[in-house]
Amino acid sequence: MSELIFEKKTNDDTQKRHAVSFETDRTFDLSKILRKDYLREKPPLLPSLSELEVMRHFTGLSEKNFCIEKGFYPLGSCTMKYNPKVNEWAASLEGFANIHPHQDDDDMQGALELMYKLQESLKILTGMDAMTLQPAAGAHGEFTGMSIVKKYFEKIGEKRTKVIVPDSSHGTNPATAHMCGFEIVQIKSDERGQVDVEDVKKNLSPDVAAIMMTNPNTLGIFEENILEISKLAHENGSLLYYDGANLNAVMGITTPHDMGFDIVHLNLHKTFAAPHGGGGPGSGPVGVVERLKGFLPVPVIEFDGTKYFRNYDLPDSIGKVKAFFGNFGVMIKAYTYILMMGMEGLKLASCDAVLNANYLKEKLKDVYKLPYDIPCMHEFVLSAENFKDAHITAMNIAKRLIDYGVHPPTVYFPLIVHEALMIEPTESESKAILDNFVDIMHKIAEEVKIAPELLFEAPHNTPVLKVDEVQAARQLNVRYQKV
Amino acid sequence: MNNFLAHTDEIRQTMLGEIGLSSIDELFSLISKEVRSDIKLTSGISELKAQKELKKLSKKNEIDFVSFLGGGVYNRFIPSAIGEITRRFEFNTAYTPYQPEISQGTLQMIYEFQTMICELTGMDVSNASVYDGATACAEAVAMAVKIKKKSKILVSDALNPDYKKVVETYCHDAGTVIEYAKVVDGKTLLDGDLSEYAAVLLQIPNYYGVIENIEELEGRKGTALLIACVDPMSLSVLKTPCSYGVDIAVGDFQQLGLAMSCGGPHGGFMAAKSAYARQLPGRIVGMTVDKEGKRAFTLTLQAREQHIRREKATSNICTNNSLMALSATVYMSLLGFEGMKEVELLSVQRAHQLAEDLEKIDGLGILYKDFLNEFVLNTNGMSERILSHLKRSGILGGIRLDENNILVAVTEMVEPESLELYVSKVKELF
């Protein structure tokens, strides 16, 4: 059984031992300075171990994780591309890691220059006129974007209460719009997996503030009617919001600006090779067109020809969405990546990502159901519905893939495809890896017929077997308590 | 320069041929000419060049100061072992642990993090972390507004100004009205019945380093929830928020082993009484069993979250700053309770030493008592001059609050000689 760090027998109950200690003056008595009733009486239960014991514990934990370096990670919508190690090196340079955010502009010219130049690159890739790097993640970027929408209509004195999202959208889109006080109108997708333009027209009432879209959308399909939709939105006085989760498909091919978008958020931890960290930190820069520039959060980073500086003087700004500049450490990683790739390399990355996805789609569509058989972009969605008679679900296939050393695709998303398996190979993977994946997927389809129990019982060789998630929610145990 | 790409042109052609295409351009057939962009395709550079470039940029930052800057970010000692663990790519390049069977490392670590946060704060449940302290405050306010179904909150005027601005943005969008509670002698005044508010938000110690009147908090009047934004380092010596009646405890854990990194990435924590577990936003890890009854961990209560509930979710947040939570968990494991207390006492002792010595200088004063390792130095209009004079000697003397006041933070990183230098340099001006 996996032992918690609190359960290690070597823990010193008297708490006299700890791996890291300091030259503290033992005679110093806090109660001489502070009221006694402000002081802690009962110690918290924290480990009391040697450094080696701590290292062994976390090394043991790390061995129970899958990661990009271990194998293929085709997790749709998440862009699990390789995270170059030079990025880590750069972010840990003393001159970056040790800056205090309250230092003067003069003392952090390198950091400001990096942020400014990163903004400039992102402006090229999105076609936007201004950027902020403050949001800490994609969903946080969405929040920033929708705050801008709200403030914009307040400023021009229009009361608009609704936001349109497609039924294929990420869950964060409606969740964000709701956080910003908007009512959600969901529109349908058509038989080509794209936003139904007629449904947009029907719902585009004068009180619609914005339409939120992802392009390519979450089915991995490019919205062919995007210009028409943007024209409709703008004629209605609404803004068009670009969820940049899928930018990895179109860098250097098209920009959100050329598609007619007004606001864009990006994910530096997806498209620009910063690692996901097991759930974070991320970074979700937001770009806007000229007329929305004044609404960006403060400070904005500017350059006067000789000096980089923070500008707080934005009267229409939405304020702040995060303390300080945002996740600077993540920005360093993205900047390093962009520097090494160049715009040429980024375009090629998008081409390869799209090539890899189409290659897999074509090689798998005979065995798995392909709900929308049109050219895909950087990802595509299969359905396990064709195995329904054998009682095999998308989750069974996902878990069986683990046995073959592959991270499962995203399952059950987007919600409009039953038994969805969303596959995003990224540009990092070679033909040999893709061919191997095709073989595995074919083998699994064969197993459905001859040995379905292999799928029902999968995974077989993992640190724990199939996990009881129902019990986790019903008998809530979210912390250790010493008995 | 084809950095980080896997294919050669020959392979690309082979792959295209195998799927019945002849050019890359055909892959983009759905993107019409009108939408195509033409950006300048600059070339990439080698890692060798990139390293030189990044090093050059990093050196354009001045970091060789003795720093007394705080205000929410602190120069703390970071044990070497932390980086060795967080650089392991099993933790670093994994996604959110949606597939528990191959994510037990991250999941167990978060469970341990949640436990440590509960232990420090005395609260019953903790989430897996959020972006930072400021957004943790904003999320806690949103949570209270939903629980109490009231759209007004009371915020201490002594809350970190950056946090205030973030809370204001979130509240503006949600239609929540903020009122600020007055601060007298460095402490927040909470008078009368607070029932009209969904919650009261206080910071302890507050922005001025002052410990609020916690002895009065438990007896406060009215139904408003109490949200305390607490400093996790201080909890090695201070009473737990739970013990003085806090409903939701939040804070920033940069001090637990994270680099200052110009303000991020850091991490925020959120812990609450068990009654509010299901209203907590963000990821939560629970302990359960696998199909053979073996202990296992998994993300739980996901029915609160955006990918399932969409607009009805508790928040739009997906991130838990896992890697930052890992740093904090390793930090707390290495130091233990005793180590954390040592760090805190070392900082407090030095801060009080400095304050005492400065106060002896005619014309200077320490504005408020009841502080730990951060205090307000009253300079009688000399803030600017003092700070620039100290800087010439390689000291960042603190954050200028206004012409009269400087916020001074002292951590274990400041040696006693630097305290002496601080005092002697200031003396030169008086």
PDB file of N, CA and C in Angstrom, chain A residues 18-72:
ATOM      1  N   HIS A  18      14.544  17.420  11.722  1.00  0.00           N
ATOM      2  CA  HIS A  18      14.033  17.887  10.444  1.00  0.00           C
ATOM      3  C   HIS A  18      15.205  18.070   9.503  1.00  0.00           C
ATOM      4  N   ALA A  19      14.938  17.842   8.229  1.00  0.00           N
ATOM      5  CA  ALA A  19      16.030  17.802   7.250  1.00  0.00           C
ATOM      6  C   ALA A  19      16.732  19.148   7.130  1.00  0.00           C
ATOM      7  N   VAL A  20      15.955  20.217   7.148  1.00  0.00           N
ATOM      8  CA  VAL A  20      16.541  21.537   6.959  1.00  0.00           C
ATOM      9  C   VAL A  20      16.339  22.361   8.219  1.00  0.00           C
ATOM     10  N   SER A  21      17.446  22.816   8.806  1.00  0.00           N
ATOM     11  CA  SER A  21      17.287  23.641  10.003  1.00  0.00           C
ATOM     12  C   SER A  21      18.112  24.920   9.882  1.00  0.00           C
ATOM     13  N   PHE A  22      17.957  25.812  10.842  1.00  0.00           N
ATOM     14  CA  PHE A  22      18.519  27.156  10.751  1.00  0.00           C
ATOM     15  C   PHE A  22      19.207  27.548  12.052  1.00  0.00           C
ATOM     16  N   GLU A  23      20.053  28.571  11.959  1.00  0.00           N
ATOM     17  CA  GLU A  23      20.779  29.042  13.142  1.00  0.00           C
ATOM     18  C   GLU A  23      19.892  30.001  13.943  1.00  0.00           C
ATOM     19  N   THR A  24      18.825  29.472  14.473  1.00  0.00           N
ATOM     20  CA  THR A  24      17.891  30.319  15.209  1.00  0.00           C
ATOM     21  C   THR A  24      18.329  30.462  16.667  1.00  0.00           C
ATOM     22  N   ASP A  25      18.138  31.655  17.181  1.00  0.00           N
ATOM     23  CA  ASP A  25      18.489  31.931  18.565  1.00  0.00           C
ATOM     24  C   ASP A  25      17.458  31.266  19.488  1.00  0.00           C
ATOM     25  N   ARG A  26      17.921  30.238  20.197  1.00  0.00           N
ATOM     26  CA  ARG A  26      16.998  29.441  21.029  1.00  0.00           C
ATOM     27  C   ARG A  26      16.435  30.236  22.204  1.00  0.00           C
ATOM     28  N   THR A  27      17.095  31.332  22.554  1.00  0.00           N
ATOM     29  CA  THR A  27      16.628  32.083  23.723  1.00  0.00           C
ATOM     30  C   THR A  27      15.527  33.078  23.364  1.00  0.00           C
ATOM     31  N   PHE A  28      15.301  33.244  22.066  1.00  0.00           N
ATOM     32  CA  PHE A  28      14.300  34.224  21.634  1.00  0.00           C
ATOM     33  C   PHE A  28      12.896  33.750  22.011  1.00  0.00           C
ATOM     34  N   ASP A  29      12.175  34.606  22.731  1.00  0.00           N
ATOM     35  CA  ASP A  29      10.861  34.212  23.237  1.00  0.00           C
ATOM     36  C   ASP A  29       9.789  35.111  22.628  1.00  0.00           C
ATOM     37  N   LEU A  30       9.000  34.521  21.757  1.00  0.00           N
ATOM     38  CA  LEU A  30       8.003  35.293  21.027  1.00  0.00           C
ATOM     39  C   LEU A  30       6.947  35.904  21.957  1.00  0.00           C
ATOM     40  N   SER A  31       6.692  35.204  23.058  1.00  0.00           N
ATOM     41  CA  SER A  31       5.617  35.691  23.941  1.00  0.00           C
ATOM     42  C   SER A  31       6.017  36.999  24.635  1.00  0.00           C
ATOM     43  N   LYS A  32       7.270  37.384  24.515  1.00  0.00           N
ATOM     44  CA  LYS A  32       7.676  38.684  25.066  1.00  0.00           C
ATOM     45  C   LYS A  32       7.260  39.814  24.131  1.00  0.00           C
ATOM     46  N   ILE A  33       7.011  39.463  22.870  1.00  0.00           N
ATOM     47  CA  ILE A  33       6.664  40.474  21.866  1.00  0.00           C
ATOM     48  C   ILE A  33       5.169  40.489  21.592  1.00  0.00           C
ATOM     49  N   LEU A  34       4.585  39.288  21.558  1.00  0.00           N
ATOM     50  CA  LEU A  34       3.178  39.159  21.172  1.00  0.00           C
ATOM     51  C   LEU A  34       2.315  38.666  22.313  1.00  0.00           C
ATOM     52  N   ARG A  35       1.030  39.023  22.254  1.00  0.00           N
ATOM     53  CA  ARG A  35       0.077  38.498  23.229  1.00  0.00           C
ATOM     54  C   ARG A  35       0.113  36.983  23.200  1.00  0.00           C
ATOM     55  N   LYS A  36       0.067  36.359  24.343  1.00  0.00           N
ATOM     56  CA  LYS A  36       0.146  34.897  24.414  1.00  0.00           C
ATOM     57  C   LYS A  36      -1.027  34.242  23.689  1.00  0.00           C
ATOM     58  N   ASP A  37      -2.209  34.917  23.775  1.00  0.00           N
ATOM     59  CA  ASP A  37      -3.378  34.278  23.154  1.00  0.00           C
ATOM     60  C   ASP A  37      -3.371  34.383  21.624  1.00  0.00           C
ATOM     61  N   TYR A  38      -2.326  34.977  21.033  1.00  0.00           N
ATOM     62  CA  TYR A  38      -2.180  34.963  19.576  1.00  0.00           C
ATOM     63  C   TYR A  38      -1.339  33.768  19.114  1.00  0.00           C
ATOM     64  N   LEU A  39      -0.721  33.107  20.079  1.00  0.00           N
ATOM     65  CA  LEU A  39       0.278  32.097  19.705  1.00  0.00           C
ATOM     66  C   LEU A  39      -0.317  30.699  19.541  1.00  0.00           C
ATOM     67  N   ARG A  40       0.309  29.965  18.682  1.00  0.00           N
ATOM     68  CA  ARG A  40      -0.147  28.611  18.371  1.00  0.00           C
ATOM     69  C   ARG A  40       0.142  27.698  19.561  1.00  0.00           C
ATOM     70  N   GLU A  41      -0.827  26.851  19.886  1.00  0.00           N
ATOM     71  CA  GLU A  41      -0.595  25.911  20.973  1.00  0.00           C
ATOM     72  C   GLU A  41      -0.299  24.516  20.454  1.00  0.00           C
ATOM     73  N   LYS A  42      -1.195  24.011  19.582  1.00  0.00           N
ATOM     74  CA  LYS A  42      -1.038  22.633  19.110  1.00  0.00           C
ATOM     75  C   LYS A  42      -0.238  22.629  17.809  1.00  0.00           C
ATOM     76  N   PRO A  43       0.848  21.862  17.753  1.00  0.00           N
ATOM     77  CA  PRO A  43       1.624  21.855  16.507  1.00  0.00           C
ATOM     78  C   PRO A  43       0.856  21.173  15.374  1.00  0.00           C
ATOM     79  N   PRO A  44       1.074  21.621  14.151  1.00  0.00           N
ATOM     80  CA  PRO A  44       0.455  20.929  13.022  1.00  0.00           C
ATOM     81  C   PRO A  44       1.173  19.608  12.799  1.00  0.00           C
ATOM     82  N   LEU A  45       0.476  18.667  12.192  1.00  0.00           N
ATOM     83  CA  LEU A  45       1.118  17.397  11.866  1.00  0.00           C
ATOM     84  C   LEU A  45       1.869  17.561  10.548  1.00  0.00           C
ATOM     85  N   LEU A  46       3.168  17.744  10.672  1.00  0.00           N
ATOM     86  CA  LEU A  46       4.004  17.812   9.469  1.00  0.00           C
ATOM     87  C   LEU A  46       5.060  16.730   9.609  1.00  0.00           C
ATOM     88  N   PRO A  47       5.634  16.293   8.474  1.00  0.00           N
ATOM     89  CA  PRO A  47       6.645  15.233   8.567  1.00  0.00           C
ATOM     90  C   PRO A  47       7.843  15.675   9.398  1.00  0.00           C
ATOM     91  N   SER A  48       8.552  14.686   9.897  1.00  0.00           N
ATOM     92  CA  SER A  48       9.755  14.963  10.661  1.00  0.00           C
ATOM     93  C   SER A  48      10.776  13.921  10.217  1.00  0.00           C
ATOM     94  N   LEU A  49      11.422  14.191   9.106  1.00  0.00           N
ATOM     95  CA  LEU A  49      12.222  13.175   8.407  1.00  0.00           C
ATOM     96  C   LEU A  49      13.592  13.714   8.032  1.00  0.00           C
ATOM     97  N   SER A  50      14.462  12.807   7.576  1.00  0.00           N
ATOM     98  CA  SER A  50      15.761  13.247   7.061  1.00  0.00           C
ATOM     99  C   SER A  50      15.596  13.596   5.587  1.00  0.00           C
ATOM    100  N   GLU A  51      16.578  14.301   5.035  1.00  0.00           N
ATOM    101  CA  GLU A  51      16.485  14.692   3.626  1.00  0.00           C
ATOM    102  C   GLU A  51      16.387  13.462   2.727  1.00  0.00           C
ATOM    103  N   LEU A  52      17.166  12.443   3.033  1.00  0.00           N
ATOM    104  CA  LEU A  52      17.128  11.230   2.206  1.00  0.00           C
ATOM    105  C   LEU A  52      15.735  10.603   2.210  1.00  0.00           C
ATOM    106  N   GLU A  53      15.132  10.570   3.390  1.00  0.00           N
ATOM    107  CA  GLU A  53      13.783   9.986   3.473  1.00  0.00           C
ATOM    108  C   GLU A  53      12.773  10.783   2.646  1.00  0.00           C
ATOM    109  N   VAL A  54      12.928  12.100   2.691  1.00  0.00           N
ATOM    110  CA  VAL A  54      12.034  12.952   1.884  1.00  0.00           C
ATOM    111  C   VAL A  54      12.281  12.691   0.397  1.00  0.00           C
ATOM    112  N   MET A  55      13.549  12.620   0.013  1.00  0.00           N
ATOM    113  CA  MET A  55      13.881  12.378  -1.401  1.00  0.00           C
ATOM    114  C   MET A  55      13.319  11.032  -1.854  1.00  0.00           C
ATOM    115  N   ARG A  56      13.472  10.016  -1.026  1.00  0.00           N
ATOM    116  CA  ARG A  56      12.950   8.691  -1.398  1.00  0.00           C
ATOM    117  C   ARG A  56      11.439   8.733  -1.571  1.00  0.00           C
ATOM    118  N   HIS A  57      10.781   9.436  -0.686  1.00  0.00           N
ATOM    119  CA  HIS A  57       9.324   9.503  -0.758  1.00  0.00           C
ATOM    120  C   HIS A  57       8.875  10.110  -2.091  1.00  0.00           C
ATOM    121  N   PHE A  58       9.431  11.265  -2.425  1.00  0.00           N
ATOM    122  CA  PHE A  58       8.959  11.942  -3.640  1.00  0.00           C
ATOM    123  C   PHE A  58       9.480  11.268  -4.915  1.00  0.00           C
ATOM    124  N   THR A  59      10.645  10.639  -4.828  1.00  0.00           N
ATOM    125  CA  THR A  59      11.102   9.863  -5.984  1.00  0.00           C
ATOM    126  C   THR A  59      10.127   8.715  -6.215  1.00  0.00           C
ATOM    127  N   GLY A  60       9.723   8.080  -5.136  1.00  0.00           N
ATOM    128  CA  GLY A  60       8.748   6.992  -5.241  1.00  0.00           C
ATOM    129  C   GLY A  60       7.445   7.470  -5.870  1.00  0.00           C
ATOM    130  N   LEU A  61       6.999   8.627  -5.447  1.00  0.00           N
ATOM    131  CA  LEU A  61       5.765   9.179  -6.030  1.00  0.00           C
ATOM    132  C   LEU A  61       5.953   9.458  -7.522  1.00  0.00           C
ATOM    133  N   SER A  62       7.083  10.044  -7.862  1.00  0.00           N
ATOM    134  CA  SER A  62       7.285  10.413  -9.270  1.00  0.00           C
ATOM    135  C   SER A  62       7.217   9.177 -10.157  1.00  0.00           C
ATOM    136  N   GLU A  63       7.679   8.058  -9.631  1.00  0.00           N
ATOM    137  CA  GLU A  63       7.693   6.837 -10.444  1.00  0.00           C
ATOM    138  C   GLU A  63       6.286   6.337 -10.757  1.00  0.00           C
ATOM    139  N   LYS A  64       5.305   6.841 -10.056  1.00  0.00           N
ATOM    140  CA  LYS A  64       3.925   6.406 -10.310  1.00  0.00           C
ATOM    141  C   LYS A  64       3.217   7.287 -11.335  1.00  0.00           C
ATOM    142  N   ASN A  65       3.940   8.236 -11.902  1.00  0.00           N
ATOM    143  CA  ASN A  65       3.332   9.147 -12.881  1.00  0.00           C
ATOM    144  C   ASN A  65       3.717   8.786 -14.303  1.00  0.00           C
ATOM    145  N   PHE A  66       2.832   9.067 -15.227  1.00  0.00           N
ATOM    146  CA  PHE A  66       3.164   9.044 -16.646  1.00  0.00           C
ATOM    147  C   PHE A  66       3.574  10.461 -17.019  1.00  0.00           C
ATOM    148  N   CYS A  67       4.449  10.612 -18.020  1.00  0.00           N
ATOM    149  CA  CYS A  67       4.827  11.939 -18.476  1.00  0.00           C
ATOM    150  C   CYS A  67       5.271  11.857 -19.928  1.00  0.00           C
ATOM    151  N   ILE A  68       5.477  12.982 -20.562  1.00  0.00           N
ATOM    152  CA  ILE A  68       5.794  12.993 -22.000  1.00  0.00           C
ATOM    153  C   ILE A  68       7.067  12.201 -22.285  1.00  0.00           C
ATOM    154  N   GLU A  69       8.043  12.289 -21.385  1.00  0.00           N
ATOM    155  CA  GLU A  69       9.306  11.593 -21.616  1.00  0.00           C
ATOM    156  C   GLU A  69       9.137  10.079 -21.551  1.00  0.00           C
ATOM    157  N   LYS A  70       8.039   9.590 -20.956  1.00  0.00           N
ATOM    158  CA  LYS A  70       7.844   8.141 -20.866  1.00  0.00           C
ATOM    159  C   LYS A  70       7.174   7.573 -22.104  1.00  0.00           C
ATOM    160  N   GLY A  71       6.323   8.342 -22.749  1.00  0.00           N
ATOM    161  CA  GLY A  71       5.653   7.775 -23.917  1.00  0.00           C
ATOM    162  C   GLY A  71       4.660   8.714 -24.561  1.00  0.00           C
ATOM    163  N   PHE A  72       4.005   8.186 -25.598  1.00  0.00           N
ATOM    164  CA  PHE A  72       3.074   8.949 -26.424  1.00  0.00           C
ATOM    165  C   PHE A  72       1.909   9.471 -25.574  1.00  0.00           C
TER     166      PHE A  72
END
